[in-house]
XYZ file of C-alpha atoms in Angstrom:
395
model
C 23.827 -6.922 -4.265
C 20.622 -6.874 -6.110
C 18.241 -3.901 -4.979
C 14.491 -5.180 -4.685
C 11.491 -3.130 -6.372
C 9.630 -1.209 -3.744
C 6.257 -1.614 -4.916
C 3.427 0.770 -3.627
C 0.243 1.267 -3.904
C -2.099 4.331 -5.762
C -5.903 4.841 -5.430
C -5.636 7.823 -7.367
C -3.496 10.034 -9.413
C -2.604 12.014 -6.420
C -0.829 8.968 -4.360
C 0.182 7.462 -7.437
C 2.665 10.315 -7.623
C 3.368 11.016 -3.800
C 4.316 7.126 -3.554
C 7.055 7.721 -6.628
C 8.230 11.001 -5.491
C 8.624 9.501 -2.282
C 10.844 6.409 -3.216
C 8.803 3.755 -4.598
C 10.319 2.390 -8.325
C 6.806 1.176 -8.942
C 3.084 1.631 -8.544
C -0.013 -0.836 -8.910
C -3.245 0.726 -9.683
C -6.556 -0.172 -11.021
C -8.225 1.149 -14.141
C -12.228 1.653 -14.364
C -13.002 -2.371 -15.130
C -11.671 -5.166 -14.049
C -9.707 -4.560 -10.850
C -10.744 -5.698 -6.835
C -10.801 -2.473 -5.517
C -14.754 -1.356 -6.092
C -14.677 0.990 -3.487
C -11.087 2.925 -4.773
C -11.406 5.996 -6.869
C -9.572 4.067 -8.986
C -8.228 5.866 -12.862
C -10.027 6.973 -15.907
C -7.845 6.477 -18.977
C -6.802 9.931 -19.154
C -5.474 9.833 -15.742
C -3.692 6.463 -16.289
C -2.350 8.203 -19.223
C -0.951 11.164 -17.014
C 0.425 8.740 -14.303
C 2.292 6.317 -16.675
C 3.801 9.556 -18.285
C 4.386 11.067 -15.331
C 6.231 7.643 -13.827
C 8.209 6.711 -17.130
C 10.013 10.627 -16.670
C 11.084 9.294 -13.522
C 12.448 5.681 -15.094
C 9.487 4.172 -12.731
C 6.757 1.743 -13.406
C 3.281 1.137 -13.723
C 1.441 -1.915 -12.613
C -2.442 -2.319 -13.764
C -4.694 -4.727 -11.611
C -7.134 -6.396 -14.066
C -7.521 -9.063 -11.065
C -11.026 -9.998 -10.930
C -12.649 -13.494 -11.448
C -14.459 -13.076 -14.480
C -18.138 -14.423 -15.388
C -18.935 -14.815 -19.308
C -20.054 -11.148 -19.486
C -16.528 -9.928 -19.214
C -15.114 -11.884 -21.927
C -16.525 -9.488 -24.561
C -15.331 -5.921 -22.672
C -11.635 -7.943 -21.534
C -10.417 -7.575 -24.871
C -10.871 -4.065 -25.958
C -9.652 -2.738 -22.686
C -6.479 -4.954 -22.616
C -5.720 -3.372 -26.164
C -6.044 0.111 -23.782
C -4.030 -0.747 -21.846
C -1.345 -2.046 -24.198
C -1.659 1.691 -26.133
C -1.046 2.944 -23.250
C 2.541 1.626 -22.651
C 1.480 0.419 -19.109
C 4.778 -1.905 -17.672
C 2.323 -4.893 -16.985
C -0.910 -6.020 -15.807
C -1.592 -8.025 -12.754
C -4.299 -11.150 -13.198
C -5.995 -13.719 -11.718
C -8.075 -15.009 -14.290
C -5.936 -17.744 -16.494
C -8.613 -16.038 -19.125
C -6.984 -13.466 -19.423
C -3.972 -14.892 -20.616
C -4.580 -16.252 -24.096
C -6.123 -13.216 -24.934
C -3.400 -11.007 -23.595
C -0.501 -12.397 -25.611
C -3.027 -12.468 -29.173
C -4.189 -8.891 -28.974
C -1.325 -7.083 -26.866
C 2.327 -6.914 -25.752
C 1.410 -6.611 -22.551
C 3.255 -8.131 -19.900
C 1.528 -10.316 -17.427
C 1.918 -10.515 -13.627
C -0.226 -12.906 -11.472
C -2.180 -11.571 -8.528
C -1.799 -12.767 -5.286
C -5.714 -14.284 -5.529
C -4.288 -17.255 -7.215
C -2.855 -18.010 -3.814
C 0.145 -19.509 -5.484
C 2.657 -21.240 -2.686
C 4.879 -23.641 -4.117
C 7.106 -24.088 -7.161
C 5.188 -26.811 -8.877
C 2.313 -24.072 -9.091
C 4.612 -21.245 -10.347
C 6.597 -23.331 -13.141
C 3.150 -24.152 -14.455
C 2.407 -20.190 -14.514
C 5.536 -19.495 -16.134
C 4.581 -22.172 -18.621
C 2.298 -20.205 -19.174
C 3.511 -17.146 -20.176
C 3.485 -15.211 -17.169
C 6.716 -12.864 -16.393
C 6.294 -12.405 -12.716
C 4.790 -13.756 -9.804
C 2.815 -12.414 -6.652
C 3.200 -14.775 -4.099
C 0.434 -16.006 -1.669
C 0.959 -14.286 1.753
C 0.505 -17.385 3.404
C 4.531 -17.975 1.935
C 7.403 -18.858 4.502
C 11.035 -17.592 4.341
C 11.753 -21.083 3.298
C 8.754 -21.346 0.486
C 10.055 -17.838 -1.050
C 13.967 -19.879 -1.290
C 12.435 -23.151 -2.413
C 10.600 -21.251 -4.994
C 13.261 -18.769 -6.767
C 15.934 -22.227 -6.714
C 14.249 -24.199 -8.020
C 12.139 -21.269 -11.127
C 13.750 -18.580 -12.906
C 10.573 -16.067 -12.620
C 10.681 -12.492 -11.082
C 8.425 -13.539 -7.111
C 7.070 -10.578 -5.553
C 6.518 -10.693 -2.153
C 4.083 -8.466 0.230
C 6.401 -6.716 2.529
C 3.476 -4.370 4.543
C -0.222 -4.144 4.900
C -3.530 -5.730 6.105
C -3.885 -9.375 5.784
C -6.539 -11.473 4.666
C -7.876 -13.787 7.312
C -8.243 -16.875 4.687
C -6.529 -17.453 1.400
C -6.183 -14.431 -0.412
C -8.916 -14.890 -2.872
C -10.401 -18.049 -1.510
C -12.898 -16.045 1.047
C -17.092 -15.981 0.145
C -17.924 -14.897 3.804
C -18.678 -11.410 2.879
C -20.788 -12.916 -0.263
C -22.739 -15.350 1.803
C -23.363 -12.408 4.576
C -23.891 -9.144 2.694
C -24.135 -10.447 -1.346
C -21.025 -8.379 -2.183
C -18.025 -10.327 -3.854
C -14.913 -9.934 -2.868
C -13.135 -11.645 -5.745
C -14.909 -8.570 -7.685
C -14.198 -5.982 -5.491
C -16.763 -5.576 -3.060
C -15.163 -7.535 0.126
C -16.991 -6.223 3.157
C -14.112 -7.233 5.339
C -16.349 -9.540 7.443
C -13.314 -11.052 8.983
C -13.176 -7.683 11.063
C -16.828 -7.847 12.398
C -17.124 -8.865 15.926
C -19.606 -11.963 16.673
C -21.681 -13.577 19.339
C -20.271 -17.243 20.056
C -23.046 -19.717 20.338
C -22.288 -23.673 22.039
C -26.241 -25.033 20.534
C -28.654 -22.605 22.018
C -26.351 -20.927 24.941
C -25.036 -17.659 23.914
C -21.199 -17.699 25.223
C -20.427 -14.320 27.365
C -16.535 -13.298 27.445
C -15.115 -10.297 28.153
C -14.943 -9.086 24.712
C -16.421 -9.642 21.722
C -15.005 -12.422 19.255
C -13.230 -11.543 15.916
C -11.050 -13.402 13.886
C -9.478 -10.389 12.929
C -5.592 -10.786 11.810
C -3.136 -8.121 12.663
C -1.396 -6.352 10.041
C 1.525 -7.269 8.382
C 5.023 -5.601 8.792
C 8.310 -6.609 7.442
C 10.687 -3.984 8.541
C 12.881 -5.920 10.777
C 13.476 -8.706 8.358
C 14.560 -6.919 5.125
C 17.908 -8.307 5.123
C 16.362 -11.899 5.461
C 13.923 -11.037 2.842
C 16.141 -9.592 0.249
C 18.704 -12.833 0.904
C 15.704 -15.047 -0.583
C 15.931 -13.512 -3.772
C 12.939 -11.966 -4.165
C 12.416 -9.481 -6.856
C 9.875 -7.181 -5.392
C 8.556 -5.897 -2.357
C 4.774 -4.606 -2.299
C 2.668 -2.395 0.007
C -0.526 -2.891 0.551
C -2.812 -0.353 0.668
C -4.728 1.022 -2.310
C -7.515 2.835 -0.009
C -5.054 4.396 2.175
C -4.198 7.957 2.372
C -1.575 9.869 0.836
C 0.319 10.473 3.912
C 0.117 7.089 5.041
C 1.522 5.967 1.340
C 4.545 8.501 1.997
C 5.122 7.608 5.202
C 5.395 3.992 4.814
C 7.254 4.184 1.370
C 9.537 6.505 2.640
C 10.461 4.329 5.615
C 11.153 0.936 3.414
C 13.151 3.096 1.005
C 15.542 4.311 3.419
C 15.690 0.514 5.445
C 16.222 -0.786 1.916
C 18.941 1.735 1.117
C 20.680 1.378 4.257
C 20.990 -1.973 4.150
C 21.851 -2.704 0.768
C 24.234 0.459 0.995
C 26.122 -1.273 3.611
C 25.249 -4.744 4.329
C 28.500 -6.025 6.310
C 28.019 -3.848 9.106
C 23.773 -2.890 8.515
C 21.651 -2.620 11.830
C 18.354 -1.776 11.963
C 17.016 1.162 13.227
C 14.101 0.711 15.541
C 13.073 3.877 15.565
C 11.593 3.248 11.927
C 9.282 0.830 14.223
C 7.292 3.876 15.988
C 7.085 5.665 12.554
C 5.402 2.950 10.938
C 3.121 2.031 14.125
C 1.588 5.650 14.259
C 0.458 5.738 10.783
C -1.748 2.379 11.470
C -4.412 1.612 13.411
C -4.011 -2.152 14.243
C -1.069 -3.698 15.680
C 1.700 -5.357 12.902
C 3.969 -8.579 13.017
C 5.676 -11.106 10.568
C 2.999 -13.249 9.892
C 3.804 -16.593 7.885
C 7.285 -15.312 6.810
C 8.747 -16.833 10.210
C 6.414 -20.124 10.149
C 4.244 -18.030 13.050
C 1.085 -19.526 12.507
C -0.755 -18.993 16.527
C -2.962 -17.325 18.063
C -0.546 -14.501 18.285
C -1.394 -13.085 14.168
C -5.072 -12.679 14.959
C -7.272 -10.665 17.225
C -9.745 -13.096 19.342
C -10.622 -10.995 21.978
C -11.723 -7.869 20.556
C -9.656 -5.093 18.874
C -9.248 -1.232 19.569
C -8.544 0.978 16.287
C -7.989 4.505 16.921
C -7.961 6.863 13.934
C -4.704 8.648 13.138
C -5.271 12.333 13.294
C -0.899 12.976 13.122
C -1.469 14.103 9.681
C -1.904 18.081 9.425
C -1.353 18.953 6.015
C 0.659 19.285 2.909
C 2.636 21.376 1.239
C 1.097 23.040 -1.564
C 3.976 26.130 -2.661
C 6.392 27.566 -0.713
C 8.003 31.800 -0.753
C 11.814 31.745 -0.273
C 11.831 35.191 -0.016
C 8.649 35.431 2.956
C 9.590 31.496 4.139
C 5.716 30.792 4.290
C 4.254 27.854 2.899
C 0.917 27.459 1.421
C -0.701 24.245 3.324
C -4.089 22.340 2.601
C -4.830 21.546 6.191
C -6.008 17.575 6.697
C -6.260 17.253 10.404
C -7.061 20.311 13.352
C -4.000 21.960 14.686
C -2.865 25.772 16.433
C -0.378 28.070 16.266
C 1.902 27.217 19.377
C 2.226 23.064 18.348
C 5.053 21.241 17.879
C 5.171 19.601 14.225
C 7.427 18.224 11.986
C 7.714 18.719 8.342
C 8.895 15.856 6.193
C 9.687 15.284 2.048
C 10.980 12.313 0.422
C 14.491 12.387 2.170
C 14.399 15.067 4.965
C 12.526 16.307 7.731
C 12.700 19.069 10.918
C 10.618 19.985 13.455
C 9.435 23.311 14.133
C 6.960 25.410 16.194
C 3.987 26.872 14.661
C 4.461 30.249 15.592
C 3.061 32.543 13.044
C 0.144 31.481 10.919
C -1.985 32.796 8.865
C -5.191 32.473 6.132
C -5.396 32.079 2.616
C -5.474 36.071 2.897
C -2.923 36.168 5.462
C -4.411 37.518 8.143
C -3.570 36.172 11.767
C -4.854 32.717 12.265
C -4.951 31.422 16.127
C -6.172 27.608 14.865
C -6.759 25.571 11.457
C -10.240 23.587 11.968
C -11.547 23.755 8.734
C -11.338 20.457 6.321
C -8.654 21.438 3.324
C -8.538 25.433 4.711
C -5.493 27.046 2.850
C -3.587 28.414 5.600
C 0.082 29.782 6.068
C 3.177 28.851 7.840
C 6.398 30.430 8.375
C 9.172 27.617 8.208
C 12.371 28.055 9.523
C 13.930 25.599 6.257
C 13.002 25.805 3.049
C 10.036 22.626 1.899
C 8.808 21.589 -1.299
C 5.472 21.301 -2.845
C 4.299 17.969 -1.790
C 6.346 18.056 1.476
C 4.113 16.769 4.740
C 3.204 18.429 7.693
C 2.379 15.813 11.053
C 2.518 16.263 14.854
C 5.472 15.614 16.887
C-alpha cells in the first residue's frame, strides 16, 4: 500500500522543525513576498536556507507558498525571487497565479504545485493544469470522496487533499467580503476572516432578534475517522492547515495523523480506529470539527448559525528545552500557568507519560511553588528520561 505525504504546516523556523521531528514528511511555508499569510512571521532567506537544510538531513521536504494573485507590480520582483528560491533547492513552490508559470519553467527548475485558491474540482480543470506544466495538485476543499476518485482515474497528477484545519466559508480564494468590509485582501494575505464576525439580521427596516447572534461561521475540518477511505482514493498527500497555529498545536495534530496513518497502513486487514485520537485532537482546537464536503454533507450541520463559543486552550505548559540524566530535571520554557502538585503529561514524537509535578524549581533552582511567568525557565524532575523539544500539557 502506498503511504500518503503528511503535509504540515510552519509559520516559522521553530514549527517548521517541531512539525518534521514530529512525523510530518513535508512542510509548506511562506517566504517574505508573495505568499497569503500577511500576518505569519513567515521566513527570511537565511532561515529558509536553515529549514530546507535542516529538512533534506531528514529525507523531508519543503513546500514554498508563492500563492498570491498578482497585480502588474509583481511581475518585475516574481522573477528574481523565483531564481531564490530555485538556489535554494526548495522541493516546489505552491501557486495560484497561471503567471507564474511561464516564468517558472524559463528562469528555474523549480517544481510547481497549484494552491488550493484556484478552487480546482474536477478533472477537466486539472488535465488542463497538468497541460500546463504543473506536477501536483491542491484540490479545492469543496471536493467529495467521489470528485477525489473521478479525478486521480481519469489524470495521472500527484492531488493533495486537506485532511485538517479551518475552512473557508466560500470558495477558497473566491471570497472579497473582508475587502469590501475592512479594504484588506485576502487573495494577498490580509483576510480578516469576516465569515467569523457575528451580524445583526435585518427583513427591510426591522432588526430580527434571536437568541444569538448570526454567523456564517463553518466548523473546522477533521478527517481522522476517514483515513482509510481517504487513502483508498489515491490521493498523494494529506495537508494540515494551520500556518498561524502554535507549535504545540502543530505537534499535536501531526503527531496524531502520523500514528492513524501508520496504524492503518501498517495493518490494514484488521485496522480500527482509535477514538481516543478524537479527544486529543478536539482539545487542541477551539471550534467544533466534522467531514465537511468529503461525505457530500453540505447542511446546516458544517456551519455555525446561531452563534459560536471558542474557548482558548491553555493545556499547553511548556517545552522541553535540555534535560540532566544524571539529576532527571528538565529545563522547561513555561507557555501556560501551572504548580507543583498538577497532574501533566509529557509527550515527544512517539511517546508520552504522565507524571506529578512534585519538585520544581527556577532557572537557579531554588524551590518554585508555581510557574506564572510567560517563557520563565523553570525545572522539573521527571520520572523518564525526555528530549529537547519534548511537550509538557495538562492531564
Amino acid at each position: 500500500m502506498k503511504k500518503p505525504e503528511l503535509l504540515a504546516p510552519a509559520g516559522d523556523l521553530e514549527r517548521l522543525k517541531i512539525a518534521l521531528l514530529y512525523g510530518a514528511d513535508a512542510v509548506y511555508l511562506g517566504g517574505n513576498m508573495f505568499n497569503l499569510r500577511a500576518n505569519a512571521n513567515n521566513l527570511t532567506e537565511e532561515e529558509l536556507k536553515e529549514g530546507v537544510e535542516f529538512a533534506h538531513k531528514l529525507n523531508k521536504k519543503v513546500y514554498i507558498t508563492v500563492n498570491i494573485s498578482m497585480h502588474n507590480k509583481e511581475l518585475v520582483k516574481i522573477k528574481e525571487y523565483l531564481i531564490t528560491l530555485d538556489k535554494l533547492n526548495v522541493d516546489a513552490i505552491i501557486i495560484t497565479d497561471p503567471a507564474i508559470i511561464p516564468i517558472a519553467k524559463k528562469y528555474t527548475n523549480l517544481t510547481l504545485h497549484l494552491s488550493t485558491q484556484t478552487s480546482s474540482l474536477n478533472k477537466e480543470a486539472i488535465e488542463f493544469w497538468k497541460n500546463e506544466g504543473v506536477e501536483r495538485v491542491v484540490l479545492a476543499r469543496e471536493c467529495t470522496k467521489e470528485d477525489i476518485e473521478d479525478i486521480k482515474k481519469n489524470v495521472d497528477i500527484e492531488l493533495e487533499v486537506f485532511i485538517h484545519g479551518a475552512m473557508c466559508a466560500s470558495y477558497s480564494g473566491r471570497c472579497v467580503l473582508s475587502n469590501f468590509l475592512t479594504g484588506r485582501d485576502a487573495n494577498r494575505g490580509g483576510c480578516s476572516q469576516i465569515c467569523r464576525w457575528d451580524f445583526d439580521l435585518y427583513e427591510g427596516d426591522d432588526h430580527l432578534e434571536g437568541d444569538k447572534p448570526f454567523t456564517f461561521c463553518t466548523k473546522d475540518l477533521s478527517m481522522a475517522g476517514y483515513i482509510p477511505d481517504l487513502i483508498k482514493t489515491g490521493a498523494d498527500s494529506f495537508k494540515i492547515e494551520g500556518r498561524m497555529r502554535s507549535a504545540y498545536y502543530i505537534a499535536t495534530i501531526v503527531r496524531t495523523y502520523r500514528k492513524i496513518i501508520d496504524e492503518y497502513c501498517q495493518n490494514p486487514e484488521d485496522y480500527t480506529y482509535n477514538v481516543k485520537y478524537e479527544q486529543t485532537l478536539r482539545r487542541v482546537a477551539n471550534r467544533d470539527s466534522i467531514t465537511q464536503f468529503f461525505n457530500g454533507d453540505y447542511s446546516k450541520d458544517v456551519q455555525y448559525y446561531n452563534g459560536r463559543e471558542e474557548k482558548t486552550n491553555q493545556d499547553f505548559i511548556g517545552i522541553v528545552l535540555d534535560y540532566d540524566e544524571k539529576t532527571k530535571l528538565a529545563k522547561i520554557e513555561q507557555r501556560n500557568y501551572f504548580k507543583k502538585g498538577d497532574k501533566i503529561e509529557a509527550f515527544g514524537p512517539s511517546d508520552e507519560f504522565d507524571l506529578t509535578v512534585t519538585d520544581l524549581y527556577d532557572e537557579d533552582l531554588n524551590p518554585l511553588e508555581v510557574v506564572r511567568h510567560p517563557k520563565q525557565i523553570v525545572y522539573i524532575k521527571m520520572p523518564k528520561p525526555v528530549k529537547k523539544d519534548y511537550m509538557l500539557k495538562m492531564c
